[in-house]
C-alpha positions as a Python dict, from the first residue, in 0.01 Angstrom:
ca = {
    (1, 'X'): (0, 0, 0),
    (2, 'X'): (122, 296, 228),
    (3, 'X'): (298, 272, 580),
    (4, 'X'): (202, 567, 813),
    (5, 'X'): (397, 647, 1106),
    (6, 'X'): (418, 962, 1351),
    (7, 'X'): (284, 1181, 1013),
    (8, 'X'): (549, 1031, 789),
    (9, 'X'): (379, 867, 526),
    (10, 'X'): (561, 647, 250),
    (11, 'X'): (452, 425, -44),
    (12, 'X'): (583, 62, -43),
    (13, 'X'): (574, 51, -419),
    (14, 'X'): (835, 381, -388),
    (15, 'X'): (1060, 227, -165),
    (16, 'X'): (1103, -42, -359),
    (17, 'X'): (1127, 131, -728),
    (18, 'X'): (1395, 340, -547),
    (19, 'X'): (1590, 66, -379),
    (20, 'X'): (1515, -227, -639),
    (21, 'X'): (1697, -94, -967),
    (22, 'X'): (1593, -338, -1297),
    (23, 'X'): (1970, -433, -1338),
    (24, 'X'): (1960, -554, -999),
    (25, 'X'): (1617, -759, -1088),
    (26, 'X'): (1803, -884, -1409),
    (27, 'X'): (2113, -980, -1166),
    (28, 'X'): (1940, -1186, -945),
    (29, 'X'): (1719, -1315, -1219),
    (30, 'X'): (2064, -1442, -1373),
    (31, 'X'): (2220, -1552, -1033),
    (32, 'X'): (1893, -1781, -992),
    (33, 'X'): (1907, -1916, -1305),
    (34, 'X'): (2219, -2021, -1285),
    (35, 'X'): (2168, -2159, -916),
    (36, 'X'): (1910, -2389, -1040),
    (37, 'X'): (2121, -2505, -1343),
    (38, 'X'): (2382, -2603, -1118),
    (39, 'X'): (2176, -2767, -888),
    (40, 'X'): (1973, -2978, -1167),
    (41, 'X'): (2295, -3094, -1312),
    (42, 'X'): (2447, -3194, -957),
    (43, 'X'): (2111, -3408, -897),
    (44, 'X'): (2158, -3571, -1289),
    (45, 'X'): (2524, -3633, -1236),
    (46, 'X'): (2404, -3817, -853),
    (47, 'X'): (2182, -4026, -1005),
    (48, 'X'): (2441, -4080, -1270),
    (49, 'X'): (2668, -4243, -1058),
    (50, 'X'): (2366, -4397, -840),
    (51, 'X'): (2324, -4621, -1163),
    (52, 'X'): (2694, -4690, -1233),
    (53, 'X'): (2779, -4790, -859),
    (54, 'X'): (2572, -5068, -863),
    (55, 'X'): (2818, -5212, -1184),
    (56, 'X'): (3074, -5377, -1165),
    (57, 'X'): (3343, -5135, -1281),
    (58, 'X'): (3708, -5072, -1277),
    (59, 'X'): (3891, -4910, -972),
    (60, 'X'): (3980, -4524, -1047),
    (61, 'X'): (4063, -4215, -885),
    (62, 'X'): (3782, -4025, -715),
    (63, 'X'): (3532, -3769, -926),
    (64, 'X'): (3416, -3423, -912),
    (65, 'X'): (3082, -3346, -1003),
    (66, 'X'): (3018, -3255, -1312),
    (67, 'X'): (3415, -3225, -1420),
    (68, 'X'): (3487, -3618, -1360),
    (69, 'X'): (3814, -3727, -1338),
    (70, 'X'): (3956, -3421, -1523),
    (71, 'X'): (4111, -3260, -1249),
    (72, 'X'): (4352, -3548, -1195),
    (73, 'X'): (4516, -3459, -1513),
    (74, 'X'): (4587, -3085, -1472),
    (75, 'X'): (4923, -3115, -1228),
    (76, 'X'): (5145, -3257, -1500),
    (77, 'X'): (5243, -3345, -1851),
    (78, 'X'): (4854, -3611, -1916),
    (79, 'X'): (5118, -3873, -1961),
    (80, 'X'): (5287, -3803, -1655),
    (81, 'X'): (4963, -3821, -1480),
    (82, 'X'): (4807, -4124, -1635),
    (83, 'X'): (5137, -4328, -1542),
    (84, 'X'): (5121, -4201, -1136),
    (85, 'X'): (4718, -4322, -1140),
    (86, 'X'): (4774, -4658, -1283),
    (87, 'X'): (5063, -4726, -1021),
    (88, 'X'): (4791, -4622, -803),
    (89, 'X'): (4487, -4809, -938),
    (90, 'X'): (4624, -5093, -1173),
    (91, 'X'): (4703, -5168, -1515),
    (92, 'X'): (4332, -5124, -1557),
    (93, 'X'): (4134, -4807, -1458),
    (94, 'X'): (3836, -4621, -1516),
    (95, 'X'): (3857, -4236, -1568),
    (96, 'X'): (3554, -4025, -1604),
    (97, 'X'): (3661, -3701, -1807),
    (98, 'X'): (3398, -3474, -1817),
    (99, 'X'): (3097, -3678, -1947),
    (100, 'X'): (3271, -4010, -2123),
    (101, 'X'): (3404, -4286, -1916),
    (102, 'X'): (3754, -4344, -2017),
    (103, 'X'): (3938, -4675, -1963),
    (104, 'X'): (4287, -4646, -1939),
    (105, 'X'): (4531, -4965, -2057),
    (106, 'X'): (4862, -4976, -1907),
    (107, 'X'): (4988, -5319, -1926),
    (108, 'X'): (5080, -5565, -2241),
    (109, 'X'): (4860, -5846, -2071),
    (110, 'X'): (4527, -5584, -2001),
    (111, 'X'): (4597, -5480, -2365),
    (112, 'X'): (4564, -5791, -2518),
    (113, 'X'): (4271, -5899, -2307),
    (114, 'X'): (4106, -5586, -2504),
    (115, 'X'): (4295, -5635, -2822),
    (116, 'X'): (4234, -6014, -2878),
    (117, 'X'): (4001, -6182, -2620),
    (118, 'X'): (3779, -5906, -2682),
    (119, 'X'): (3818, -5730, -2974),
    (120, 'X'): (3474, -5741, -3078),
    (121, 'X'): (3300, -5519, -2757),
    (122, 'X'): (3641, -5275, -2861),
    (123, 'X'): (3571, -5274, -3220),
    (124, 'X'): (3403, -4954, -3275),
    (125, 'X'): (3632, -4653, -3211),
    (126, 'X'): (3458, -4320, -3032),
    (127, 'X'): (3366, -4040, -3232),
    (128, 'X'): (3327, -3692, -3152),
    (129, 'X'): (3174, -3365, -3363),
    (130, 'X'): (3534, -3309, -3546),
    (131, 'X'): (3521, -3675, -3649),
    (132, 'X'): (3154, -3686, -3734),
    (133, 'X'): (3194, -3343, -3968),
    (134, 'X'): (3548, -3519, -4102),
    (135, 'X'): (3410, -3875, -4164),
    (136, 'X'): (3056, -3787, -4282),
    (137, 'X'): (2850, -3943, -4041),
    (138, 'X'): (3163, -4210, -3916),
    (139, 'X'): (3121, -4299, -4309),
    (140, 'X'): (3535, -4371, -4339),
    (141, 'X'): (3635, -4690, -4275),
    (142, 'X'): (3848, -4584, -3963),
    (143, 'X'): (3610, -4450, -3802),
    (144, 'X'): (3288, -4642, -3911),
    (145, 'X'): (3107, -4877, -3608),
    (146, 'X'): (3191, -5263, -3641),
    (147, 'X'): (2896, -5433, -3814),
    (148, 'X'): (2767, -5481, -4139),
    (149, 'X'): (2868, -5161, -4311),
    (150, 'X'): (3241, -5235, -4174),
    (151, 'X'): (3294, -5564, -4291),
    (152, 'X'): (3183, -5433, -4667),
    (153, 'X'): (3413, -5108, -4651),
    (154, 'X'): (3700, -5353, -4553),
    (155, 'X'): (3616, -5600, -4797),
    (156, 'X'): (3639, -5307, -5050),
    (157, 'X'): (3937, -5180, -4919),
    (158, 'X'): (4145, -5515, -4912),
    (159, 'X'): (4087, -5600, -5241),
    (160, 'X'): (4078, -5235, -5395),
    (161, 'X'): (4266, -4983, -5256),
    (162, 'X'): (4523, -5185, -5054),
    (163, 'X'): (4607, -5447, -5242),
    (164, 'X'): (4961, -5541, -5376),
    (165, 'X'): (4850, -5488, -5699),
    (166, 'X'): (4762, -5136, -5632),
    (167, 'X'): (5038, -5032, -5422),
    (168, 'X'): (5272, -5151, -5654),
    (169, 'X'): (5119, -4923, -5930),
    (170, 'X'): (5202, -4637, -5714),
    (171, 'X'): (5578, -4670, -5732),
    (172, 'X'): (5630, -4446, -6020),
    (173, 'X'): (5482, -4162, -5787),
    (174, 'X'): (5699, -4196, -5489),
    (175, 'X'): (6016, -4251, -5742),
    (176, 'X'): (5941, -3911, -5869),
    (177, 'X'): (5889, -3792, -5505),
    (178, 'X'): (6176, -3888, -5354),
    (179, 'X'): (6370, -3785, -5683),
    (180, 'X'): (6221, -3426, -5627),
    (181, 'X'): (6337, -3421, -5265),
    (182, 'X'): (6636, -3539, -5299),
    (183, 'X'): (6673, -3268, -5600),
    (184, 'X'): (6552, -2951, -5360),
    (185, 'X'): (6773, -3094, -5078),
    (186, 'X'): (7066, -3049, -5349),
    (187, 'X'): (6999, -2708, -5416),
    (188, 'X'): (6937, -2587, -5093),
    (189, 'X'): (7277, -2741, -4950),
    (190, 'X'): (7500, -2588, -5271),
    (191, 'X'): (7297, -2232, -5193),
    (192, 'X'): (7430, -2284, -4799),
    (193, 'X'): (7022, -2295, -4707),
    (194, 'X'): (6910, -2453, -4375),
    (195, 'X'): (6707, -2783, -4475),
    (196, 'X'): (6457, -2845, -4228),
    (197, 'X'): (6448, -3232, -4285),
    (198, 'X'): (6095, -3284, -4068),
    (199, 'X'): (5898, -3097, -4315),
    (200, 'X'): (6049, -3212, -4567),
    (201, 'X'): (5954, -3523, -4502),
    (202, 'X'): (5588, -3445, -4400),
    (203, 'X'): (5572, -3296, -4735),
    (204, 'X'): (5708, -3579, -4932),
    (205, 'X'): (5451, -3776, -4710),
    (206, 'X'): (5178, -3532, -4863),
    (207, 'X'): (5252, -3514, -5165),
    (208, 'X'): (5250, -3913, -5209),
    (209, 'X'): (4942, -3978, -5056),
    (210, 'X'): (4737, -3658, -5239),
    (211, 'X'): (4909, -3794, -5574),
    (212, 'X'): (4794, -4161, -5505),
    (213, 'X'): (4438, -4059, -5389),
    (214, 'X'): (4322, -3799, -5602),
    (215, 'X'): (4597, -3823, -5929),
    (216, 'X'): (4898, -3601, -6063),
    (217, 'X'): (4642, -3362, -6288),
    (218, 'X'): (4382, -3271, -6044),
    (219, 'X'): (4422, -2901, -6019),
    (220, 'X'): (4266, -2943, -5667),
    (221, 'X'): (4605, -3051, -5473),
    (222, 'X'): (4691, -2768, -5309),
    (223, 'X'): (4327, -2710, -5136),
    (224, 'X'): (4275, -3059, -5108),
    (225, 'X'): (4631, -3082, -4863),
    (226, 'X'): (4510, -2755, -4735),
    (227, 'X'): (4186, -2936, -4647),
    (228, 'X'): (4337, -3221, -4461),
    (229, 'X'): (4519, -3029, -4270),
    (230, 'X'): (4338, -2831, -4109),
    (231, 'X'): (4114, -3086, -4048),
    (232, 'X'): (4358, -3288, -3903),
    (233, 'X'): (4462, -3046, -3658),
    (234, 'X'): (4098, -3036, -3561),
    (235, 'X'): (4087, -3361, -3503),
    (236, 'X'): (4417, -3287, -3287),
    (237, 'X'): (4314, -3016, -3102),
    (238, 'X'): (4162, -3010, -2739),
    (239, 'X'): (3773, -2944, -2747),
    (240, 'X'): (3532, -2903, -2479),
    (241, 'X'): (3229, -2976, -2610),
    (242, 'X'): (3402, -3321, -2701),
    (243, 'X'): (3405, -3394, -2315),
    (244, 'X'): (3029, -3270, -2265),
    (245, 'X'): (2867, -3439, -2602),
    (246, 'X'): (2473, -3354, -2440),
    (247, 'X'): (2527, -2995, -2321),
    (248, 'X'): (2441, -2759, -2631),
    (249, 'X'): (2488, -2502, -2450),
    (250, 'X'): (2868, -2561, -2451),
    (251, 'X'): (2910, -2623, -2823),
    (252, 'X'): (2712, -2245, -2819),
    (253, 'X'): (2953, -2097, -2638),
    (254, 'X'): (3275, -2279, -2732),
    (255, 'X'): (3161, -2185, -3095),
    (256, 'X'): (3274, -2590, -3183),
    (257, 'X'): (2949, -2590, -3357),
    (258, 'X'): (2895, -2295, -3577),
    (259, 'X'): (3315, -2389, -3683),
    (260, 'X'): (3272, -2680, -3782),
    (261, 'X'): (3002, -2598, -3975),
    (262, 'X'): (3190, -2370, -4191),
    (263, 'X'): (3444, -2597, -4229),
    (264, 'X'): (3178, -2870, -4323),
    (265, 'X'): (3096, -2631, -4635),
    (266, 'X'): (3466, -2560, -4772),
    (267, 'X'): (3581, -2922, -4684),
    (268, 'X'): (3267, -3053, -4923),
    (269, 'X'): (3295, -2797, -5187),
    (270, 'X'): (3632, -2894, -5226),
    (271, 'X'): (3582, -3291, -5255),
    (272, 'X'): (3258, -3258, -5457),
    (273, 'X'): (3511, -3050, -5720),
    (274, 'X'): (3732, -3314, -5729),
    (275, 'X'): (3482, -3570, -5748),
    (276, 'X'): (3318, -3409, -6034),
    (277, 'X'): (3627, -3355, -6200),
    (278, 'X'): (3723, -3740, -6160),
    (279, 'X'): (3333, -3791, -6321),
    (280, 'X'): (3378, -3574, -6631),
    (281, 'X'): (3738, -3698, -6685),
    (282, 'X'): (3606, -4046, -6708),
    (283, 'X'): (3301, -3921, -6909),
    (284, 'X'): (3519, -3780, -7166),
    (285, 'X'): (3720, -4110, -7193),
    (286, 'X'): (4060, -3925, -7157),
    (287, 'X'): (4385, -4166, -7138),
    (288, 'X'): (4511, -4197, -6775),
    (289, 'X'): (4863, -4241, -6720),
    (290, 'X'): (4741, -4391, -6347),
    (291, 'X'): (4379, -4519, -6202),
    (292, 'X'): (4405, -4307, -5857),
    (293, 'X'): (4200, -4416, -5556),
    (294, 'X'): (3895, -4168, -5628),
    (295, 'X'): (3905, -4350, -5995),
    (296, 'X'): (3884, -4669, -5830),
    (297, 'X'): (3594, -4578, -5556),
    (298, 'X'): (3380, -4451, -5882),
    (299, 'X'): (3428, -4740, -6035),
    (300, 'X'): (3298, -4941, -5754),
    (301, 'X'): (2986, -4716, -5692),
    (302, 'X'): (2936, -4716, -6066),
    (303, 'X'): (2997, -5156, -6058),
    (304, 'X'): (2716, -5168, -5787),
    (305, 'X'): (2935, -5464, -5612),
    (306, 'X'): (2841, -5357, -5241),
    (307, 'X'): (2614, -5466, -5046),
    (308, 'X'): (2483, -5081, -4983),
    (309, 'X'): (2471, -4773, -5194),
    (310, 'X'): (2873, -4668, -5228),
    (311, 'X'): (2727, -4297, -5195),
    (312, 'X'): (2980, -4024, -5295),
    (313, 'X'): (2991, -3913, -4910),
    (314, 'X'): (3162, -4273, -4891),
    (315, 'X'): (3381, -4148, -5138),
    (316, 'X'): (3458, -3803, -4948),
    (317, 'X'): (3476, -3970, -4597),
    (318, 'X'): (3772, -4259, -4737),
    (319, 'X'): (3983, -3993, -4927),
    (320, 'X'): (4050, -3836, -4536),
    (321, 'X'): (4084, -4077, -4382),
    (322, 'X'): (4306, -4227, -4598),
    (323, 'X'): (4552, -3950, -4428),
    (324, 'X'): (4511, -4032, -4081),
}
């Protein structure tokens, strides 16, 4: 289409391919796009709160679309904060951060209400990706829903792993432990060294627990502590995507997912080793100076006496969580 006017003539499609630059297009393109995001998740998080006003819920501080409660918590130490809201609000108090609803306990009588009168609707602990990707599914006992599956790990682990029986089997190891720290402490002190007492004993802790779990000879120790440490420290660590469960895009960008993928693969190549190592050991009928736990989960999967197939991701998923 052309505009003529007093002999000037100019094309309409020229204006605009001379004004109207495609990075501008793709700008506004973007600017809409994220417009209408916004707006969709304002109108879900509205009726979201629609739904939960007409329950009967604990008092709490106000909420900000889409960021909950969370903004409550960024003037001061989260401690600091949680103790000013409940002078505020009660003993009993619902935060929203980000996505999950949050009750917050601040009195020995709410606590037991929870703890005792009802312990079975507080059962089941939440879980989020690091703990999924840690536990196998919310496979270790810590960390695995209250029902059926439960009540058989903690049958298992009552009369297996954490009996006196057992525990009492493990004294040689912490003997020679605490014999070995007491012997580096010795040598640092007459060499003038700084001893750093904390780590020392976190390491003694360490070294107890990966000697009772997977045995003195597996040549796996060192990347098996590595292992759990890092995944503790995951499990530690502040993640967004944790707060915002059903927004993919923010496990995309916050890379949460891709990360704990890789860690997934190293974490499980290193347990299957040890595993398989605990299998061909027993295979081979070699003397034991000590049944460790792994050696005791195998021989449970390989007795059958569960209710459910003792898989060996069971197996993986108890030997962390065995160090939380």
């Amino acid at each position: 289409m052309c505009i003529s006017k007093g002999g000037r003539a100019c094309c309409a499609s020229l204006i605009t391919k001379k004004l109207v630059t495609p990075m501008d297009l793709t700008t506004t393109a973007f600017l809409f796009s994220v417009l209408v995001l916004l707006v969709s998740l304002l109108l879900l998080e509205k009726n979201r709160s629609g739904r939960g006003a007409r329950a009967k819920l604990p008092p709490g501080p106000s909420k900000l679309p889409i960021l909950g409660s969370l903004h409550h918590l960024f003037n001061a130490l989260p401690h600091h904060s949680l103790a000013a809201l409940s002078k505020k609000f009660g003993p009993v108090m619902l935060l929203k951060l980000g996505e999950l609803p949050t009750l917050v306990v601040s009195s020995a009588e709410a606590a037991a209400e929870i703890m005792k009168t009802h312990d079975v609707c507080f059962a089941s602990r939440p879980t989020n990706l690091t703990l999924q990707t840690a536990t196998y599914g919310d496979r270790g006992i810590g960390f695995t829903s209250y029902g059926f599956h439960w009540r058989e790990l903690r049958k298992m682990s009552i009369v297996e792993l954490l009996s006196a029986k057992r525990v009492q089997s493990f004294r040689f190891i912490r003997e020679e432990e605490v014999h070995n720290l007491v012997q580096s402490i010795v040598m640092l002190s007459n060499t003038g060294s700084t001893v750093n007492l904390s780590r020392k004993f976190a390491l003694l802790a360490n070294d107890i627990a990966a000697r009772s779990i997977i045995g003195s000879k597996c040549k796996y120790q060192k990347d098996f502590l590595r292992i759990v440490t890092q995944t503790l420290e995951a499990a530690g660590g502040f993640s967004l995507a944790d707060l915002f469960p059903s927004w993919p895009i923010i496990k995309l960008l916050s890379g949460a997912s891709s990360k704990m993928q890789r860690f997934h693969r190293e974490m499980d190549a290193i347990l299957n080793s040890i595993i398989q190592e605990h299998k061909e050991r027993k295979s081979q009928e070699q003397p034991e100076e000590e049944e460790d736990l792994v050696d005791v989960m195998l021989r449970v999967q390989a007795e059958g006496s569960l209710s459910f197939q003792f898989a060996d991701e069971y197996v993986k998923a108890i030997m962390l969580v065995c160090f939380f």
